[in-house]
XYZ file of C-alpha atoms in Angstrom:
626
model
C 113.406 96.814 114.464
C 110.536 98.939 112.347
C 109.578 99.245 109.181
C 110.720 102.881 108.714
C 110.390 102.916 104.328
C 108.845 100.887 101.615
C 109.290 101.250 98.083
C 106.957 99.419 95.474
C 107.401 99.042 92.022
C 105.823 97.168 89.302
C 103.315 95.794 91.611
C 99.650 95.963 90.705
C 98.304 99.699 90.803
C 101.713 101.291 92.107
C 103.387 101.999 89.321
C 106.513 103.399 91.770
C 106.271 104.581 95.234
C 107.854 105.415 97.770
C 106.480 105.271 101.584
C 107.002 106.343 104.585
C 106.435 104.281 107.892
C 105.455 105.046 111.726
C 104.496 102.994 114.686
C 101.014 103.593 112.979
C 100.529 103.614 109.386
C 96.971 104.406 107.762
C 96.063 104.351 104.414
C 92.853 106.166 102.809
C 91.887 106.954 99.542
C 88.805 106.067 97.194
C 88.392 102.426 96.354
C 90.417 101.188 94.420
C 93.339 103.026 94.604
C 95.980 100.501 95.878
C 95.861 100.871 99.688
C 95.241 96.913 99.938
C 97.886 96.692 97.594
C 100.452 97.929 99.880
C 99.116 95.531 102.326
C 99.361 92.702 100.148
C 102.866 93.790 98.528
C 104.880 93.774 102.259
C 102.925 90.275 102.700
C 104.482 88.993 99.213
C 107.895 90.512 100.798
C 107.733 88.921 103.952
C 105.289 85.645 103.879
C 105.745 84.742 99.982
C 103.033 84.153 97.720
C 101.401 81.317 99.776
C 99.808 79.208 97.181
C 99.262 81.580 94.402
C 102.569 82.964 92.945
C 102.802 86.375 91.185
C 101.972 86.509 87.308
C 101.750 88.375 84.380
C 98.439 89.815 85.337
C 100.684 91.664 88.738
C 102.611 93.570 86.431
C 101.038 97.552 86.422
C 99.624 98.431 83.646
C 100.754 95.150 81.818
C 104.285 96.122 81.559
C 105.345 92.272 81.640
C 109.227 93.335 80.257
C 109.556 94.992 83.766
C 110.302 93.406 87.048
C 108.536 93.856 90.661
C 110.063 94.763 93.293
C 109.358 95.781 96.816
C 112.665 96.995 98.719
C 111.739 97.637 102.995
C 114.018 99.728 104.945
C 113.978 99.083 108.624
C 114.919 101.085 111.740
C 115.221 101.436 115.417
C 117.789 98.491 115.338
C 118.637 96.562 118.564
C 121.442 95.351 119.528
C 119.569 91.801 119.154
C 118.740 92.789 115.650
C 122.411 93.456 114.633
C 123.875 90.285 115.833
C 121.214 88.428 114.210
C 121.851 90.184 110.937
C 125.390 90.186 111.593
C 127.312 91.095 108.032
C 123.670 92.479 106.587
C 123.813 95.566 108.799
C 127.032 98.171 108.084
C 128.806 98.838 111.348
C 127.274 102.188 113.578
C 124.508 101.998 110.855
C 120.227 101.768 112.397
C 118.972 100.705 109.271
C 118.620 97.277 107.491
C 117.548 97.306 103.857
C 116.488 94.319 101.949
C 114.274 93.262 98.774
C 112.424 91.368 96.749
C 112.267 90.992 93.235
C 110.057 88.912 90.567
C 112.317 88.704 87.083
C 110.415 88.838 83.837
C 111.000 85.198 83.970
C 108.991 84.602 86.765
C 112.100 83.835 89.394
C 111.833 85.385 92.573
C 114.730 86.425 94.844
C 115.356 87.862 97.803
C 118.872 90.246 98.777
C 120.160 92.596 100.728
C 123.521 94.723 101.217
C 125.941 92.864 103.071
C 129.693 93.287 104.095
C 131.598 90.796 101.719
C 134.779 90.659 99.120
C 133.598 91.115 95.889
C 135.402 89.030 94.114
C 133.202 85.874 95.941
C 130.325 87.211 94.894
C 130.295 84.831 91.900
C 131.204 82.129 94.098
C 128.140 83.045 96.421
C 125.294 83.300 93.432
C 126.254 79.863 92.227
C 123.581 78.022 91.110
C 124.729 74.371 91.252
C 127.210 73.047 93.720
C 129.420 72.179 90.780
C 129.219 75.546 89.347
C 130.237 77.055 93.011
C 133.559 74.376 92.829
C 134.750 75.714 89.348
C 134.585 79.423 90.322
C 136.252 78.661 93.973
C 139.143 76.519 91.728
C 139.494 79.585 89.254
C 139.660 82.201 91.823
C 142.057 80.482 93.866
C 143.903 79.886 90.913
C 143.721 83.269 89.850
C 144.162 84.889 93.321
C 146.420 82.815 95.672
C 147.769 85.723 97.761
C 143.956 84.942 98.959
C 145.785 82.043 101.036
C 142.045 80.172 100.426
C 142.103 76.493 101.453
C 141.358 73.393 99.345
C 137.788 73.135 99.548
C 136.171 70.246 97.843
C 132.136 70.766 99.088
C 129.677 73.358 98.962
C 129.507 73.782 102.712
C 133.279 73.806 102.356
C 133.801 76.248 100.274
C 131.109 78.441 102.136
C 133.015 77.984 105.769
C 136.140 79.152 103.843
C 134.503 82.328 102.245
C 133.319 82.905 105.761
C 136.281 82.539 107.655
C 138.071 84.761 104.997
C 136.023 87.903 104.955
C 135.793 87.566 109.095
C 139.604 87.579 109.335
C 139.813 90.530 107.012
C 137.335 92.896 107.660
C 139.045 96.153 106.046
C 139.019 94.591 102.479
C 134.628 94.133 102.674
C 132.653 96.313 100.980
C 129.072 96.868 100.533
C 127.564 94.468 98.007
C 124.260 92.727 97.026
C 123.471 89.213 98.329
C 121.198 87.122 97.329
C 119.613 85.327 100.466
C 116.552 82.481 100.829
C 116.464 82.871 104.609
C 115.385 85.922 105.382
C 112.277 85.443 106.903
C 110.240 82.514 108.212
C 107.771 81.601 111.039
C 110.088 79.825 113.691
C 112.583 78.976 111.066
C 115.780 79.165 110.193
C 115.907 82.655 108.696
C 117.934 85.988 109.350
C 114.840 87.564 110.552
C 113.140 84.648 112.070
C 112.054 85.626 115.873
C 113.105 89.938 115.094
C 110.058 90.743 112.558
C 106.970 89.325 112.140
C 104.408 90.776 109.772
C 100.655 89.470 110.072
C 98.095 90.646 107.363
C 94.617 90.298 108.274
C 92.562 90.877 104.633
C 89.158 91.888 104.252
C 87.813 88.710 103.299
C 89.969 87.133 105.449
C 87.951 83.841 107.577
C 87.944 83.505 111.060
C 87.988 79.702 110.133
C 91.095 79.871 108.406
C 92.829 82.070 111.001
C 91.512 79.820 114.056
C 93.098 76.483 112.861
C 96.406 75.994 114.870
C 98.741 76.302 112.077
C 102.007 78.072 111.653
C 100.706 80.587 109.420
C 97.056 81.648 111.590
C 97.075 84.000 114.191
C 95.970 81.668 116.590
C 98.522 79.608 115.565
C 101.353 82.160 116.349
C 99.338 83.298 119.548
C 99.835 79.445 120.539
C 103.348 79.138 119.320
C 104.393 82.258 121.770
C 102.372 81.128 124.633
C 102.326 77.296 124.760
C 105.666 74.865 124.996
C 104.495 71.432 123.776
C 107.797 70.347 123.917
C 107.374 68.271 126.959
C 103.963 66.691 125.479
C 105.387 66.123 122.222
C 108.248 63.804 124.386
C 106.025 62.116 126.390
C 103.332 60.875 123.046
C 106.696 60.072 121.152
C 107.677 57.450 123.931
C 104.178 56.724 124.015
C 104.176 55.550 120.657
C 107.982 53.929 120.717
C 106.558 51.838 123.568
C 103.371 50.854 121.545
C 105.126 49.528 118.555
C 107.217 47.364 120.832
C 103.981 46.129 122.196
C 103.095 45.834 118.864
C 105.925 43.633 117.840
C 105.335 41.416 121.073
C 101.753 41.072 120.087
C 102.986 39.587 116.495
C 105.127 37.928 117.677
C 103.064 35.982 120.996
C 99.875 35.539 118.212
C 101.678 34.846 114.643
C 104.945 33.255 114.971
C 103.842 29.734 114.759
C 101.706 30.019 112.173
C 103.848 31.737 110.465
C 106.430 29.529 110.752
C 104.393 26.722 109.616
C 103.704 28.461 106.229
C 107.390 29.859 106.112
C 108.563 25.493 106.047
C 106.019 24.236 104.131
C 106.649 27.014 101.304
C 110.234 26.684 101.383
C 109.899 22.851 100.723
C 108.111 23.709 97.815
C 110.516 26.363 96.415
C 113.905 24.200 97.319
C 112.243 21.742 94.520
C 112.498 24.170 92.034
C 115.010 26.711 92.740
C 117.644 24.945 95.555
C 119.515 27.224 97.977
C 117.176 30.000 98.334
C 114.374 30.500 101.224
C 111.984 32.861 102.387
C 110.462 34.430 105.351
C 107.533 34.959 106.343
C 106.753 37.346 109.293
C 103.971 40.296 110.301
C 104.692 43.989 108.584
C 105.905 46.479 111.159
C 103.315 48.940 111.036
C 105.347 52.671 111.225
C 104.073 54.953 113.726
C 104.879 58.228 113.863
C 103.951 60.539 116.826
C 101.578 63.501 115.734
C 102.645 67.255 116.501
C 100.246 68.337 119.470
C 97.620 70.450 117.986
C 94.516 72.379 119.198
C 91.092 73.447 118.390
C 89.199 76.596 118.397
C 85.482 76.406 118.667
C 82.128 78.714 119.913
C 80.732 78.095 123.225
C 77.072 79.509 122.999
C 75.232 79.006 126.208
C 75.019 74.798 125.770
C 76.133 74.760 122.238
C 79.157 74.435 121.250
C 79.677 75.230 117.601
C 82.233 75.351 114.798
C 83.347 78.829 113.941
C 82.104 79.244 110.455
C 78.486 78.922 111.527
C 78.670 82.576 113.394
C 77.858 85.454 111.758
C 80.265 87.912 110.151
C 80.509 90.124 112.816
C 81.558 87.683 115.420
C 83.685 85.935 113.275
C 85.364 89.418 113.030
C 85.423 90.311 115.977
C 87.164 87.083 117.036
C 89.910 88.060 114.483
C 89.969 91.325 116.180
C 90.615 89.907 119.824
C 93.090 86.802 118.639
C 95.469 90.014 116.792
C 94.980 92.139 119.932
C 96.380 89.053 122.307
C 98.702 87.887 119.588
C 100.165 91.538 119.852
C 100.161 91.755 123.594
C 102.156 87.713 123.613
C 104.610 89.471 121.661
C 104.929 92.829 123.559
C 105.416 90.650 126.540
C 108.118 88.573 125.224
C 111.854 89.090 123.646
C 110.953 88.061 120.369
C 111.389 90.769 118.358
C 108.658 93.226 116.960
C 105.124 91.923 114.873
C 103.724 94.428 112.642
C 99.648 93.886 112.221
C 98.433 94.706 109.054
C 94.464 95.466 108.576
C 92.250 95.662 105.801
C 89.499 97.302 107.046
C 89.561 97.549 110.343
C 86.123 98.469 110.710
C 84.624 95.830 109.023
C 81.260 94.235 110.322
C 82.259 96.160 113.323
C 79.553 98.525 115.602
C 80.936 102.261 115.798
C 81.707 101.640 119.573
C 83.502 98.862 119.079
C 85.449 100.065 115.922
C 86.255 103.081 117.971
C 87.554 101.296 120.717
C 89.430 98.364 118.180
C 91.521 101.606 117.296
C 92.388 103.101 120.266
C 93.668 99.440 121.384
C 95.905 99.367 118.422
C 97.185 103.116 118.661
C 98.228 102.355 122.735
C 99.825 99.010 121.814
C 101.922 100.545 118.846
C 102.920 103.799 121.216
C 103.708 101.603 123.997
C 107.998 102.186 124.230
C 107.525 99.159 126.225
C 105.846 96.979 123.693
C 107.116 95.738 120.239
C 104.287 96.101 117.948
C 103.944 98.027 115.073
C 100.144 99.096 113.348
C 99.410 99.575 109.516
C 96.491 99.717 107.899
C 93.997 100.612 105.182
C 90.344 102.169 106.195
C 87.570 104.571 105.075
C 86.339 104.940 108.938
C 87.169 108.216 110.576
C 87.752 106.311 113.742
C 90.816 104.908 112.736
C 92.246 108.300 111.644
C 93.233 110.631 113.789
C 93.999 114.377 112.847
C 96.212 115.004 115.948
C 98.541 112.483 114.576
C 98.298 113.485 110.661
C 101.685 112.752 109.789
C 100.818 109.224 110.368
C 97.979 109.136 107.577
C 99.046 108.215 103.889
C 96.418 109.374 101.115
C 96.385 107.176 97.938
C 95.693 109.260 94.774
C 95.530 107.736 91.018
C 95.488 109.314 87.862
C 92.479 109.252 85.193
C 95.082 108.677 81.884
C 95.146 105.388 79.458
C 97.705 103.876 82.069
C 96.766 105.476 85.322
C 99.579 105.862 88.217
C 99.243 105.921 92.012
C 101.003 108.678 94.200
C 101.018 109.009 97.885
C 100.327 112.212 99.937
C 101.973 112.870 103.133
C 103.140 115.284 105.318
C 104.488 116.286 108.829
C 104.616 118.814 111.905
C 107.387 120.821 110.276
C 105.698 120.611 106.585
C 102.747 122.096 108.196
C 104.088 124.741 110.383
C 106.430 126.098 107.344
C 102.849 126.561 105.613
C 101.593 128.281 108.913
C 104.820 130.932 109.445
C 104.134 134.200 110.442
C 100.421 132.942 110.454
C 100.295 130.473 112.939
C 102.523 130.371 115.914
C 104.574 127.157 115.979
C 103.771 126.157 119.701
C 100.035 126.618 119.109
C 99.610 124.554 116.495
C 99.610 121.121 118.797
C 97.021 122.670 121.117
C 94.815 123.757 118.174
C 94.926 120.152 116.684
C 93.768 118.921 120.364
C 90.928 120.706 119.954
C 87.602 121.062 118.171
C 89.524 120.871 114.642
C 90.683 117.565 115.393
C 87.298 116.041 115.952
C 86.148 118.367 112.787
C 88.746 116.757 110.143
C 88.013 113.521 110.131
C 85.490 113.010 107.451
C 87.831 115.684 105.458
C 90.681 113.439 105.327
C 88.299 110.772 103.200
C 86.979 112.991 101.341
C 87.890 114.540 97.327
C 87.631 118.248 98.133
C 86.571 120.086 101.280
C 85.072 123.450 102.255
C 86.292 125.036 105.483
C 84.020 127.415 107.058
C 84.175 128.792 110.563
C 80.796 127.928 111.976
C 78.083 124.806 111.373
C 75.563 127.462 110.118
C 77.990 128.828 107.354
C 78.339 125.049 106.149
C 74.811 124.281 106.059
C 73.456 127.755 103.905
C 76.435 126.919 101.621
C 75.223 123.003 101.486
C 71.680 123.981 101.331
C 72.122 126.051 98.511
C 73.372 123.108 96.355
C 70.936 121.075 97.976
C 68.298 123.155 95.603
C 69.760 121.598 92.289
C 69.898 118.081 93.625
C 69.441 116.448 97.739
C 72.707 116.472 99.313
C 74.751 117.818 95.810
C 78.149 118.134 97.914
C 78.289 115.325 99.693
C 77.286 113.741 96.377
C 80.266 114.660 94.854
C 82.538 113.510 97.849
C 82.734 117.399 99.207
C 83.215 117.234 102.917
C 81.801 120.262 104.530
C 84.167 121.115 107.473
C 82.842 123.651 110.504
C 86.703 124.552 112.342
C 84.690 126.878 115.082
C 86.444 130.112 114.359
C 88.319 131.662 111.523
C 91.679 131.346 112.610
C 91.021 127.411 112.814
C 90.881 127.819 109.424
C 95.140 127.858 107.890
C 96.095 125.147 110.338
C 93.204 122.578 108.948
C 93.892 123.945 105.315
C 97.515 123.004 105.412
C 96.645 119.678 106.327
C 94.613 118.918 103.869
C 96.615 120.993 101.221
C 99.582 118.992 102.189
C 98.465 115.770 101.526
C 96.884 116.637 98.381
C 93.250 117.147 99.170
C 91.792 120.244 97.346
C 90.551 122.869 100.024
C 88.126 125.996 99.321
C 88.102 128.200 102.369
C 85.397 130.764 103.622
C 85.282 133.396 106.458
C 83.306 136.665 107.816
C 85.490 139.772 107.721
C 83.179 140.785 110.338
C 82.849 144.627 108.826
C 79.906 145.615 111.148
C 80.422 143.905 114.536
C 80.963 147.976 116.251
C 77.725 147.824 116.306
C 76.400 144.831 117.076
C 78.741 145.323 119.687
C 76.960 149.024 121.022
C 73.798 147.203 120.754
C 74.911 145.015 123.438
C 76.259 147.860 125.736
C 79.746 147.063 125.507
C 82.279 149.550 126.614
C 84.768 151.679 124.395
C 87.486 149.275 125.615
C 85.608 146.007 124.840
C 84.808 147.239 121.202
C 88.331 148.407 121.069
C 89.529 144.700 122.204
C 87.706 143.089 119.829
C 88.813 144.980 116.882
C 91.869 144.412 117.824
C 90.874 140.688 117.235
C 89.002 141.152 113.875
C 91.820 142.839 112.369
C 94.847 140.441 113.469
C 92.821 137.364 112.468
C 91.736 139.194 108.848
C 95.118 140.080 107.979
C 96.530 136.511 109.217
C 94.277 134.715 107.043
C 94.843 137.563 104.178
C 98.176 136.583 104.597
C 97.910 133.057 104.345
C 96.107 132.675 101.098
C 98.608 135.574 99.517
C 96.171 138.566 99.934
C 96.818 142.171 100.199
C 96.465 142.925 104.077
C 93.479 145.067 105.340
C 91.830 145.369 108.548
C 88.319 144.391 107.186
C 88.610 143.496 103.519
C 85.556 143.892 101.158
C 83.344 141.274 99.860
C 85.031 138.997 97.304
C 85.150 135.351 96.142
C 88.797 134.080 95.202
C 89.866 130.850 93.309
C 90.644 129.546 96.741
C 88.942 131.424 99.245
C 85.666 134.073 99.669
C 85.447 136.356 101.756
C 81.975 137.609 103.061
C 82.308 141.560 104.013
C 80.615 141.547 107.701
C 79.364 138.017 108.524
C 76.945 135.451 106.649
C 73.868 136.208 108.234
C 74.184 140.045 107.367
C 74.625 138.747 103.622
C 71.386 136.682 103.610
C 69.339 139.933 105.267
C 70.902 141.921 102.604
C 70.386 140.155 99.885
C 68.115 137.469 100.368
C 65.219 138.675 101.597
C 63.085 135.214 101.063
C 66.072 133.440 103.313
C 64.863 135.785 106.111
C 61.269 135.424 105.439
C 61.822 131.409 105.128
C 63.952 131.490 108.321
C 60.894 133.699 110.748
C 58.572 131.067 109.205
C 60.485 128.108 110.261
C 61.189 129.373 113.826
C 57.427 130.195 114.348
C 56.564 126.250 112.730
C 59.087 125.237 115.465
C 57.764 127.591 118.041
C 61.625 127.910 119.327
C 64.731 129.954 118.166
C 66.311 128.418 115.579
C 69.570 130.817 115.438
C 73.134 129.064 114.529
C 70.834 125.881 114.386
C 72.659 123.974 111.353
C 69.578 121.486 110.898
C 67.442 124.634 110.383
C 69.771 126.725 108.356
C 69.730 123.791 105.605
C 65.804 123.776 105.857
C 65.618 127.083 105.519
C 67.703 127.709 102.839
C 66.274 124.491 100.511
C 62.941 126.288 101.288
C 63.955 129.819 100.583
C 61.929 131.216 97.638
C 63.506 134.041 95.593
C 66.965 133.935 93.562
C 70.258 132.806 95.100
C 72.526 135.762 95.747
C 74.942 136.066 93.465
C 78.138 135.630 95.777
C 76.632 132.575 96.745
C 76.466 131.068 93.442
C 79.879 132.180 92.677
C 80.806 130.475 95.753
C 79.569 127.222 94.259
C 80.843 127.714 91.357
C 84.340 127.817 92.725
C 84.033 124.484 95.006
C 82.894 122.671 91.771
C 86.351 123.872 90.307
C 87.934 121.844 92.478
């Protein structure tokens, strides 16, 4: 069983949405935006509101007169799952849906669709036991073709409803049922040992999460891996034997004393009040035998230490190992599927180890063999991967007087409808396993990005709007993104198109490359080869953004795209004559070549003295459109 859909409503920033859910789940967006808050609305669904309950002030945007709910579809049922379920889950159906709800009133509930006979359902939402009684006596009353049984009891009346609908199965339909037992750790619940959801928040304390509770991760890890049945036993006789030690004690050190008191009292009384007596005798002490319980603390070198007095970064990090063996006690056991749920993954973590926190996560959740699932909410590229974009979920809101969230996603088949005729459909996974993959990254976080085919292209572009300001686009959240080749270029801008990121593309026509290409010596057939090339990528990408197709199309900058008429560098000799002047200067200072050096390109074109070329400017001017 998986979380395959959540819908939110109501709830803090979301407004209403609607999400999708894999075996990994990530979550980006400015700050902010609600990612935490779909982290913290599936932990209301499953775990409750543990200590704090939902108010007024959860409401979006106020609106008190409306009520929250968060409904959870779930898939990949097992046979496991459906007996567990049992009436919750329609026959030949994989999904379970349930939800939650918090009533203007403050009263939460929790239901689902079941298989049941309508006419109980009054019966079944009873809210006293006397209530439930009446409307059993009425409908029987009412009904008695029924054939339902005198029932005089709550649990009566239940095990007759029961017995009922599972003798007449053709006369159920689907209908909403409210439930309290859902979930719970260990408990008694529907879902108890099939779904387990852990969230681990940002400001979440190792201390809290070490203590061996029911609710901490170590305490599950324990629960899984450690049977303290057989202790538990063996200190309960302990202590049954002790208090009848106890009791002999009393009895070997008190009773003649106490005795002695007990007569000479009861002389005294029988003066006054005749035919009544007391007793005198020691207090049994009640002892109860403890749950066994365990402790967590630091061994450093000869120290041992409490938790809390590490630094953050150890303290996260032992978070980060207890939910990476909590996950593999589950995958190795039949208890159903845990879904981890991260705040910040990254958090007081080193790059290395950050890097490999997510590749740990990504294998357990893609293990068929294992039963984990993997959600959660980052600004690191290394726990976002662009091979596996459908899997990313980018958080948007709105800038009005009662601003709404929406969520951008997309898939393979999204993306290669975008890419027909452009991009062949079997390519596209091979392209994504290269160089663009490792390029999109910092894209996917950012609010607008420029695609260009090389480094150098990026950095004249970036250096440019470096000269009004040090590092203008990146200021302004633009992501500069170098795909290595022009016809990189459609498959990373419908990726970012499709989940809602605005995109400005440029690329070299590459007008003039005959003869660069005689100036190397090539041969008639090489040059005829590689205009071959030039002129089946031009018109591809022509045809991608919606352009007239032409083998080498002329110099022009689009809302969406420019288009440089031979190559970059020919545009800077042309018309930038201080670029070039700059550039010889730089590479003499250096006393090295310096060409398709990115580093150098940006120097060299912050330094550059002379006016901007126009088609430069324009290009800027576009970008800041977006």
């Amino acid at each position: 069983m998986r979380i395959s859909k959540v819908s939110i409503k109501n709830f803090r920033s979301l407004k209403d949405v609607e999400i999708g859910f894999e075996a990994v789940t990530t979550f980006i967006g400015p700050n902010g935006v609600g990612k935490s808050t779909v982290l913290r609305a599936l932990d209301w669904f499953f775990n409750g509101s543990k200590g704090s309950e939902l108010g007024e002030a959860d409401c979006s945007n106020g609106d008190v007169h409306e009520p929250i709910e968060v409904r959870v579809t779930f898939n990949e049922l097992s046979d496991a799952d459906r007996q567990a379920l049992g009436k919750y889950v329609t026959p030949g159906s994989d999904t379970f849906t349930a939800w939650k709800i918090r009533d203007t009133a403050g009263a939460e509930t929790l239901s689902a669709n079941a298989k049941g006979f309508p006419a109980f359902s009054k019966i079944k939402t009873a809210s006293t036991a006397a209530e439930k009684k009446l409307s059993y006596i009425e409908l029987r009353e009412a009904d008695p073709e029924l054939g339902l049984p005198v029932a005089a009891t709550g649990p009566r009346i239940d095990e007759a409803l029961t017995t009922w609908e599972a003798q007449n199965l053709e006369r159920l339909e689907n209908v909403p049922e409210v439930q309290t037992n859902f979930f719970g750790f260990n408990g008694n619940g529907k879902m108890s040992g099939l779904f387990d959801f852990v969230l681990v928040t940002a400001d979440l304390r190792a201390t809290e999460e070490s203590e061996d509770s029911k609710a901490s991760i170590i305490g599950r890890i324990l629960e899984r891996t450690v049977d303290r049945s057989a202790a538990d036993s063996e200190i309960a006789a302990i202590v049954e034997d002790s208090q009848k030690k106890q009791q002999a004690v009393y009895g070997e050190r008190f009773s003649d004393q106490l005795e002695g008191v007990q007569r000479s009292l009861n002389s005294l009384i029988g003066a006054y009040v005749p035919g009544r007596m007391i007793s005198v005798k020691p207090s049994a002490i009640e002892l109860k035998a403890p749950r066994t319980t365990f402790s967590v603390s630091v061994q450093d070198g000869k120290t041992e230490t409490v938790i809390e007095r590490q630094g953050h970064g150890f303290q996260r990090t032992l978070l980060i190992s207890a939910l990476q063996l909590l996950a593999q006690t589950a995958a190795s056991s039949d208890e159903g599927v845990i879904c981890l749920a991260i705040e910040e993954p990254e958090l007081f973590q080193h790059p290395t180890q950050a890097l490999a926190f997510s590749k740990v996560l990504r294998a357990l959740a893609e293990d068929n063999e294992r039963h984990i699932q993997v959600t959660y909410a980052t600004h690191s590229p290394y726990f976002v991967e662009p091979s596996n974009f459908q899997q990313i979920r980018r958080l948007v809101r709105t800038t009005s007087e009662k601003p709404e969230v929406s969520v951008h996603s997309t898939d393979m088949d999204a993306v290669k409808h975008k890419l027909a005729d452009v991009v062949k459909a079997d390519s596209v996974q091979s392209q994504l396993g290269g160089t663009i993959s490792n390029q999109l990254s910092t894209a996917l976080f950012s609010s607008g990005a420029l695609l260009v085919e090389g480094s150098s292209d990026g950095a004249v572009i970036a250096g440019i709007a470096d000269r009004s300001g040090t590092a203008a686009l990146e200021a302004r959240g633009i992501a500069v993104v170098a795909v290595s080749g022009k016809m990189n270029i459609p498959l990373a801008h419908a990726i970012l198109d499709s989940i809602g990121i605005p995109t400005y593309s440029v690329f070299d026509a590459d007008a003039g490359f005959e003869s660069r290409a005689r100036a190397k010596g090539k041969s008639d057939a090489a040059v005829a080869n590689e205009s071959t090339t030039h002129t089946k990528s031009n018109r591809a990408l022509l045809k991608y953004f919606g352009l007239a197709e032409v083998d080498f199309p002329a110099e022009s900058v689009g809302p969406s795209v420019a288009i440089f008429g031979d190559h970059l560098e020919a545009s800077l000799n042309e018309y930038w004559p201080g670029w070039m002047t700059e550039f010889r200067k730089l590479e003499s200072e250096v006393e090295m070549p310096i060409q398709k050096n990115a580093d150098a390109y940006r120097t060299v074109t912050q330094r550059a003295e002379g006016d901007v070329p126009s088609v430069f400017t324009s290009i800027l001017e576009k970008i800041s459109l977006m």
